PDB file of C-alpha atoms in Angstrom:
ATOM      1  CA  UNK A 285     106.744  88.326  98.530  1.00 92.00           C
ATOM      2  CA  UNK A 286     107.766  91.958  98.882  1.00 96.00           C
ATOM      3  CA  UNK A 287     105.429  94.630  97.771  1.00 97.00           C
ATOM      4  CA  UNK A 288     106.027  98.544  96.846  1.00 98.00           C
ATOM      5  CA  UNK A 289     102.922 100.390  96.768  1.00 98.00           C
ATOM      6  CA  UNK A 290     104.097 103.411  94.701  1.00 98.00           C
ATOM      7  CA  UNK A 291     101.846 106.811  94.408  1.00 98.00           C
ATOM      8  CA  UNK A 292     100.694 109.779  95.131  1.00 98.00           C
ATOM      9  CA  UNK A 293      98.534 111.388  97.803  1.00 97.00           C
ATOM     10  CA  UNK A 294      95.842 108.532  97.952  1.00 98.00           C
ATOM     11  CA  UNK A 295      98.864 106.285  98.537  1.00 98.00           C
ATOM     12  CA  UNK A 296     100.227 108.533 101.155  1.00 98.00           C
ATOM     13  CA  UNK A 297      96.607 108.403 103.086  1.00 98.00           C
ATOM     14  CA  UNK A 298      95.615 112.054 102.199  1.00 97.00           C
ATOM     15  CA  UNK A 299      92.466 112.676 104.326  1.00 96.00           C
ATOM     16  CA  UNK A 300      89.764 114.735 102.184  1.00 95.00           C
ATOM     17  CA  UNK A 301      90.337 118.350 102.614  1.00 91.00           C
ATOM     18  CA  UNK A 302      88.033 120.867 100.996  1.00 86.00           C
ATOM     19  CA  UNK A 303      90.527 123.590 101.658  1.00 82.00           C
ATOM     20  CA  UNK A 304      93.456 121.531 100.508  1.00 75.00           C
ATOM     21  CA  UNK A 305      95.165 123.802  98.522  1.00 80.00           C
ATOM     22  CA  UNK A 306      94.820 126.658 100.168  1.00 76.00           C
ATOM     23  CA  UNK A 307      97.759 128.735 101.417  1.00 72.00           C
ATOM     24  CA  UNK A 308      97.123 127.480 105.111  1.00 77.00           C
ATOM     25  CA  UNK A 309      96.143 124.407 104.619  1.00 75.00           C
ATOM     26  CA  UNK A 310      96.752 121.497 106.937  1.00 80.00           C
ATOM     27  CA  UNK A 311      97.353 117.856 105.936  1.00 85.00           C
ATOM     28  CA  UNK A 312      96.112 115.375 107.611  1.00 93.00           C
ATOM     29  CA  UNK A 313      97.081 111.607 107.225  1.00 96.00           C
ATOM     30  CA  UNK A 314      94.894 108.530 107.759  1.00 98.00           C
ATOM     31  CA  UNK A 315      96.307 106.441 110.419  1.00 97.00           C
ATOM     32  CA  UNK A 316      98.311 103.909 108.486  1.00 97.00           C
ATOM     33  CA  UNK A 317      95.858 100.710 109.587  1.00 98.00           C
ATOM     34  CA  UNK A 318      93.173 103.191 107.865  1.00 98.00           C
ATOM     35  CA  UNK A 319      95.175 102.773 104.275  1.00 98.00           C
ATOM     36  CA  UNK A 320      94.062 100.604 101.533  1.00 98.00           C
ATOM     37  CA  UNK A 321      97.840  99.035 101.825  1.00 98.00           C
ATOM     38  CA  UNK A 322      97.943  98.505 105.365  1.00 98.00           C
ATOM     39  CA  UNK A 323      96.720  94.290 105.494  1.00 97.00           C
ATOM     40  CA  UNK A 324      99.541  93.485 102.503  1.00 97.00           C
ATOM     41  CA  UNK A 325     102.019  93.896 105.551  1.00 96.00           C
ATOM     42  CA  UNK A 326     100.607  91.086 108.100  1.00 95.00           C
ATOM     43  CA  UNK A 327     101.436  88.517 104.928  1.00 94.00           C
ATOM     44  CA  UNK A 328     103.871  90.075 102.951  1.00 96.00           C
ATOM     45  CA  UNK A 329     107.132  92.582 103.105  1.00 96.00           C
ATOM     46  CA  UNK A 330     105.700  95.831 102.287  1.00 97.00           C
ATOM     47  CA  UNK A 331     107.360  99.042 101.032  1.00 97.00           C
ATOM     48  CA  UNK A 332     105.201 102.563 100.878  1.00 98.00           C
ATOM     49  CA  UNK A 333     106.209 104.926  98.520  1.00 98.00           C
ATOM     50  CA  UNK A 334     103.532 107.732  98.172  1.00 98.00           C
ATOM     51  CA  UNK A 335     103.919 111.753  97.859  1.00 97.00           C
ATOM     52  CA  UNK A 336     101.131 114.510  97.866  1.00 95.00           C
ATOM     53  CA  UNK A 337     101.167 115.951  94.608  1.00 95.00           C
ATOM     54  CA  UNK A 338     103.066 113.482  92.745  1.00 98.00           C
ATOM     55  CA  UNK A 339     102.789 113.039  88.700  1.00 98.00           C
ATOM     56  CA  UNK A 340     103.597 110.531  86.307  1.00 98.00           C
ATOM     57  CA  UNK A 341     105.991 112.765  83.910  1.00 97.00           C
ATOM     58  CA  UNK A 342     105.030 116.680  85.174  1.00 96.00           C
ATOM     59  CA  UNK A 343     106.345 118.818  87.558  1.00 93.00           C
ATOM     60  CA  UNK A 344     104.807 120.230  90.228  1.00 88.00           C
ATOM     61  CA  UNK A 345     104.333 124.466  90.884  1.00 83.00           C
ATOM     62  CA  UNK A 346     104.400 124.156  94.745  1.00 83.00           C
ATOM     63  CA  UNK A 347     106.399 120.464  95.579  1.00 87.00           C
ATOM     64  CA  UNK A 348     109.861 119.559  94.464  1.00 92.00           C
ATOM     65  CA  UNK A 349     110.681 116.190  93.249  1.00 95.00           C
ATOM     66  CA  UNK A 350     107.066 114.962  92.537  1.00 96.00           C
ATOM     67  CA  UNK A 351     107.970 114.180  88.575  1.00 98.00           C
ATOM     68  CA  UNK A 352     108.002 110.483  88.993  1.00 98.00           C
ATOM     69  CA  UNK A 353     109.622 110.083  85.120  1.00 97.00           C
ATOM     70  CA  UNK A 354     112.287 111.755  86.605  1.00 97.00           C
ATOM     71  CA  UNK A 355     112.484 110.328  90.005  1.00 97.00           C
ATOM     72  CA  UNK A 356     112.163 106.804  89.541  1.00 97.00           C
ATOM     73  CA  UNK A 357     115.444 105.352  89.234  1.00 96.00           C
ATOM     74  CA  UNK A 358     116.237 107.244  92.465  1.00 95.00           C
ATOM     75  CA  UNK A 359     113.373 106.136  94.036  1.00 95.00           C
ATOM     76  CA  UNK A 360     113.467 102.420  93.350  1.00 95.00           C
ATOM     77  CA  UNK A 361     117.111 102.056  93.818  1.00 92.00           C
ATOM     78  CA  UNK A 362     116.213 101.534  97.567  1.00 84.00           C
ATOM     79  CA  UNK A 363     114.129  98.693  97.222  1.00 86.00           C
ATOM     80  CA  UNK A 364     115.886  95.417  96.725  1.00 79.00           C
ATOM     81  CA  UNK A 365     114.130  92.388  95.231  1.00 89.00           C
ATOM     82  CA  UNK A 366     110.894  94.170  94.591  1.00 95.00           C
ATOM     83  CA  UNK A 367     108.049  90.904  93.581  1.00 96.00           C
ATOM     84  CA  UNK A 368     105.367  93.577  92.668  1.00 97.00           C
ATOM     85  CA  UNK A 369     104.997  96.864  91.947  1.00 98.00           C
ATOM     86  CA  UNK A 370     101.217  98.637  92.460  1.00 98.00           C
ATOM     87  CA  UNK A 371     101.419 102.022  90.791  1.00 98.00           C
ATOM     88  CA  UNK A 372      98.580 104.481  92.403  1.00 98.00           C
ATOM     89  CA  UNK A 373      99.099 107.745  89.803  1.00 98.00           C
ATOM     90  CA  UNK A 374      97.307 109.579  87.454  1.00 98.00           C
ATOM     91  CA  UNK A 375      94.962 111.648  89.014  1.00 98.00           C
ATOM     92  CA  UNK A 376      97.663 114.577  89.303  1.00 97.00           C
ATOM     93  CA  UNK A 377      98.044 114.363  85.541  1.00 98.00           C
ATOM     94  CA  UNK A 378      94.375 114.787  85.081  1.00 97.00           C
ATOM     95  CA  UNK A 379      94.605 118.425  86.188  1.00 96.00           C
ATOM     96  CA  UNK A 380      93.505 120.783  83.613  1.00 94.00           C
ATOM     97  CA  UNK A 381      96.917 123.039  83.649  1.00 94.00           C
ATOM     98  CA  UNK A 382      98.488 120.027  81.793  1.00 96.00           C
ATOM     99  CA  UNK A 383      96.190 119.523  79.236  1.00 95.00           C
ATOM    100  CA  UNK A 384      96.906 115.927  78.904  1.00 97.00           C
ATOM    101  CA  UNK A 385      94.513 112.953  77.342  1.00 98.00           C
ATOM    102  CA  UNK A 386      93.675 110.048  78.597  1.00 98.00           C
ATOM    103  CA  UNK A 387      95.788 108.522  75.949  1.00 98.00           C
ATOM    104  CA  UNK A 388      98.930 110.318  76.757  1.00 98.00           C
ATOM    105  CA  UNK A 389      98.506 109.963  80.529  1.00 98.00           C
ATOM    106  CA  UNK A 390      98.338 106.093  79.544  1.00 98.00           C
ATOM    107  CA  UNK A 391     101.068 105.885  77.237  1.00 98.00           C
ATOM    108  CA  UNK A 392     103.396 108.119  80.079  1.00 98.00           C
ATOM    109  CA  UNK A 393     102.003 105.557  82.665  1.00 98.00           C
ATOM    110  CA  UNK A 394     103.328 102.548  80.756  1.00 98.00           C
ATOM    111  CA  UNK A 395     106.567 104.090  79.828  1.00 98.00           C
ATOM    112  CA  UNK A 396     107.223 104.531  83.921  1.00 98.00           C
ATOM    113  CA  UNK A 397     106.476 100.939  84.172  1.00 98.00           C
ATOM    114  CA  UNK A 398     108.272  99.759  81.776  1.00 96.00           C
ATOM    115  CA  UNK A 399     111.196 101.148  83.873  1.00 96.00           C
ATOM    116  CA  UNK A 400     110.462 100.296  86.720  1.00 97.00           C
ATOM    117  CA  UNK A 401     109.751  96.640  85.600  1.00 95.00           C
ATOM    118  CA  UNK A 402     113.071  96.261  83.367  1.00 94.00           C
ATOM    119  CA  UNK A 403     115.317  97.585  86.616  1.00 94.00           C
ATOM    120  CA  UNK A 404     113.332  95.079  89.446  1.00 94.00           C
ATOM    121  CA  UNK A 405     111.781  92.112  87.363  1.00 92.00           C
ATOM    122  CA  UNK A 406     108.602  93.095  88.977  1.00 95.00           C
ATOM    123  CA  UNK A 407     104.679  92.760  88.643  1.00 96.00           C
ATOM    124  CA  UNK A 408     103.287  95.528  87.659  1.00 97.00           C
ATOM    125  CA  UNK A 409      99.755  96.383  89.138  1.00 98.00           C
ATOM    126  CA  UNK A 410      97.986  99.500  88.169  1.00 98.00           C
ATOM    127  CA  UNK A 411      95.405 101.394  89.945  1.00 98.00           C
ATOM    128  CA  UNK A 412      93.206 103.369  87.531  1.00 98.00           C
ATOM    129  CA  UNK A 413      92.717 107.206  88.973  1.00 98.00           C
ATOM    130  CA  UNK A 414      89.277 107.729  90.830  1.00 98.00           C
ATOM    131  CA  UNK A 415      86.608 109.696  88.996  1.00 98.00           C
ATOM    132  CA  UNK A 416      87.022 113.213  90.040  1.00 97.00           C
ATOM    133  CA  UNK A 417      83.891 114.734  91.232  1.00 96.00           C
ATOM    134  CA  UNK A 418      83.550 118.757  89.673  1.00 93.00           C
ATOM    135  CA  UNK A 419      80.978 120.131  92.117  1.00 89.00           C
ATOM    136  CA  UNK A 420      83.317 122.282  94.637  1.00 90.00           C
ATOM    137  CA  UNK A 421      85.754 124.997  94.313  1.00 88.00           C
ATOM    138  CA  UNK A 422      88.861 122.489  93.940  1.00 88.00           C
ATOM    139  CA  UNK A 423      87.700 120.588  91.311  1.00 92.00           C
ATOM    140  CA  UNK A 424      86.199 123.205  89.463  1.00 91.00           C
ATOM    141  CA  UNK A 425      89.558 125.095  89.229  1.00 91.00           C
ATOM    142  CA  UNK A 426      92.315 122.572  89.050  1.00 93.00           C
ATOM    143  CA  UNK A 427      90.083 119.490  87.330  1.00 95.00           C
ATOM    144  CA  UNK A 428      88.131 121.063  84.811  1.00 95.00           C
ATOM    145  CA  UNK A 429      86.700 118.179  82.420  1.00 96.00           C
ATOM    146  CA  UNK A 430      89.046 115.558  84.334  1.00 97.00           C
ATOM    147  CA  UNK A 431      85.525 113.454  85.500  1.00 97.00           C
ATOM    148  CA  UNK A 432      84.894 112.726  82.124  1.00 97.00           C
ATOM    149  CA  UNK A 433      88.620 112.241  81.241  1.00 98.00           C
ATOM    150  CA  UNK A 434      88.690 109.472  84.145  1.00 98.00           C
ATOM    151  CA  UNK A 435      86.248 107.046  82.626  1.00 98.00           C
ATOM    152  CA  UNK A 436      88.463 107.491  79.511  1.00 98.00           C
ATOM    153  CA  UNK A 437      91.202 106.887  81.631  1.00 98.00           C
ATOM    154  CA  UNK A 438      89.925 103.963  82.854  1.00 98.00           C
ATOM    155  CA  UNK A 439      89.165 102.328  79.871  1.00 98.00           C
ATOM    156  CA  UNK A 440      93.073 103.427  78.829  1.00 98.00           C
ATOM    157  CA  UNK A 441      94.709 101.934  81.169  1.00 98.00           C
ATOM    158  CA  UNK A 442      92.454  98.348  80.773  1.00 98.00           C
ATOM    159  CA  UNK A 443      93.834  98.308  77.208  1.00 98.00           C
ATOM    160  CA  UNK A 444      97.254  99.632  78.413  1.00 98.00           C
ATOM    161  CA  UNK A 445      98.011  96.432  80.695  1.00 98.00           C
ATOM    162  CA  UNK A 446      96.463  93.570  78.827  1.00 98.00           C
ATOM    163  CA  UNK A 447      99.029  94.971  76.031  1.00 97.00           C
ATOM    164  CA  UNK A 448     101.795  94.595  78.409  1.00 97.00           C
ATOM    165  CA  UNK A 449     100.805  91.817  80.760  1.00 95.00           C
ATOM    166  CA  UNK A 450     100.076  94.375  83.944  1.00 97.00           C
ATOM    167  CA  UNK A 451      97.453  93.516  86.256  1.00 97.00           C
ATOM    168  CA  UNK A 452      94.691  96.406  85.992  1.00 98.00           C
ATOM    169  CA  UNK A 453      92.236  97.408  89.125  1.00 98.00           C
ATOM    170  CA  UNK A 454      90.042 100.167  88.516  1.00 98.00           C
ATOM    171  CA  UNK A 455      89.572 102.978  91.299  1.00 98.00           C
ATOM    172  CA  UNK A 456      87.470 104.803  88.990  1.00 97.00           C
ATOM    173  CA  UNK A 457      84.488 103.979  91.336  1.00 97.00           C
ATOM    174  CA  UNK A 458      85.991 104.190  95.004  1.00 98.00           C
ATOM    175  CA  UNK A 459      84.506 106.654  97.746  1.00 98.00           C
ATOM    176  CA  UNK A 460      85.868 110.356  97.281  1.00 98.00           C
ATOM    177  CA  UNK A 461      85.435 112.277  99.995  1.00 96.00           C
ATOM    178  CA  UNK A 462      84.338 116.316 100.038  1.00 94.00           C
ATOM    179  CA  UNK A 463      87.115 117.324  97.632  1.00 95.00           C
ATOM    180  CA  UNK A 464      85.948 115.462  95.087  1.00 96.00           C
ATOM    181  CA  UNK A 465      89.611 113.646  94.680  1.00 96.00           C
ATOM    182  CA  UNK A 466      90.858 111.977  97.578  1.00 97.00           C
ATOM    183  CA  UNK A 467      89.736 108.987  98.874  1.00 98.00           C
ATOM    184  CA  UNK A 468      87.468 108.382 101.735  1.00 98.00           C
ATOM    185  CA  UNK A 469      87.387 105.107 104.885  1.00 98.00           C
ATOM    186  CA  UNK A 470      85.282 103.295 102.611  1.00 98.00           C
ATOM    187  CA  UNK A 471      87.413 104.428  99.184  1.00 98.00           C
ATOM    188  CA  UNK A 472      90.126 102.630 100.925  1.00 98.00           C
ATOM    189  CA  UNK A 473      88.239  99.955 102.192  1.00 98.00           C
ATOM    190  CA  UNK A 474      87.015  99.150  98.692  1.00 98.00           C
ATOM    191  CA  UNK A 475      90.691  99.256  97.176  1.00 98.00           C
ATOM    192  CA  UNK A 476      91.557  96.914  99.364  1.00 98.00           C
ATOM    193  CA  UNK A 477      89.634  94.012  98.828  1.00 98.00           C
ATOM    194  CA  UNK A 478      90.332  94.678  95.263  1.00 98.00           C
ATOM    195  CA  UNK A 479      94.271  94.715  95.768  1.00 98.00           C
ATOM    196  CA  UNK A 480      93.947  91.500  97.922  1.00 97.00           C
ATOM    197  CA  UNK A 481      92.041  89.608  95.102  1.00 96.00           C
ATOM    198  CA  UNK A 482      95.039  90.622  92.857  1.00 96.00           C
ATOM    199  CA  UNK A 483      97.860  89.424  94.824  1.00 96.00           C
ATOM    200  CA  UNK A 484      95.699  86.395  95.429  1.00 92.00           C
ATOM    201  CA  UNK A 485      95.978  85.783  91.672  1.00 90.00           C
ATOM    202  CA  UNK A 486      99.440  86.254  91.749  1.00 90.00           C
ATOM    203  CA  UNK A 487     100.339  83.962  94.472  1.00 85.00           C
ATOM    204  CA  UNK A 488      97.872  81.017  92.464  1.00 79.00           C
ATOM    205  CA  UNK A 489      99.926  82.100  89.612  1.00 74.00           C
ATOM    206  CA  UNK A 490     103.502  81.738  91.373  1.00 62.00           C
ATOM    207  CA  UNK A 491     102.282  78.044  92.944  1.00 50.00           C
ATOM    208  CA  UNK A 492     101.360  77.287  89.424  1.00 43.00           C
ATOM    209  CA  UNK A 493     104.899  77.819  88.070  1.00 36.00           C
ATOM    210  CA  UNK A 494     106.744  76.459  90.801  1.00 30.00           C
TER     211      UNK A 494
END
């Protein structure tokens, strides 16, 4: 089976940084055995797609190319025979400067996978966006209302993929570290055993066909 793991920063292994977006900040990576993807590659071939910053359909005022509506076909055009596609985005969209709802966040998200899934023939997986946490300077600036906008999220994106046959995990109670939006060892730990019980199901379901 091969496996893209397509996302943003929490993809990418974004360590919690309270200072993250200051002009001098640092970014520091989980090693890669630390990320919730890691394990899919000891059983399967796995691709990892994920960019700090990345949207589902905005731009971004300090990253180039991080528009993923606009990207995609570029992006995906590398991987060949693609089985499943888990889609780890959101969050970025839940930043108050775009003034999205949960509903249009959802309806952009499904759009993107529709794409992605009529140009591989893939799975689609979905990884709801962790509940931001408002209580430090980050979150208070960029994600202003976005905790309660992630439960709505949530709940979104359930509705979204049983409409469209997408498998569904829910992130929206993983461990965020200090910045109140990245995840922490145990947030990945606990994405992980949810991802695995996924592809689980959708091995069971391939032995079932064939």
């Amino acid at each position: 089976m091969n496996i893209l793991c397509y996302g943003d920063s929490n993809t990418w292994g974004y360590m919690p940084n309270i200072n993250g977006y200051s002009k001098n900040a640092i970014m520091k990576q989980y090693n890669k055995e630390d990320c919730w993807w890691y394990d899919l590659a000891k059983n399967y071939n796995l691709f990892v797609n994920g960019l700090c910053g990345r949207c589902i359909a905005h731009e971004n005022k300090w990253l180039e190319n991080r528009n993923a509506s606009k990207t995609i076909l570029e992006d995906i055009k590398n991987y060949k025979y693609i089985d499943v596609v888990i889609l780890q985005l959101g969050t970025n969209d839940c930043k108050s400067e775009y003034g999205d709802s949960a509903d249009k966040i959802a309806y952009n998200l499904q759009i993107l996978a529709s794409i992605i899934q009529k140009n591989t023939n893939s799975r689609i997986i979905i990884i709801s966006p962790s509940q931001i946490v408002e209580n430090n300077a980050i979150t208070k600036k960029y994600y202003q209302g976005a905790s309660e906008k992630c439960i709505q999220l949530d709940k979104c994106l359930y509705k979204m993929c049983l409409n469209n046959n997408f498998l569904f995990v829910s992130g929206l109670n993983l461990n965020l570290g200090e910045d109140g939006e990245h995840l922490t060892l145990l947030g990945h730990q606990q994405l992980k055993e949810k991802i695995t019980e996924k592809i689980n199901m959708l091995e069971k379901d391939s032995e079932r066909i064939f």
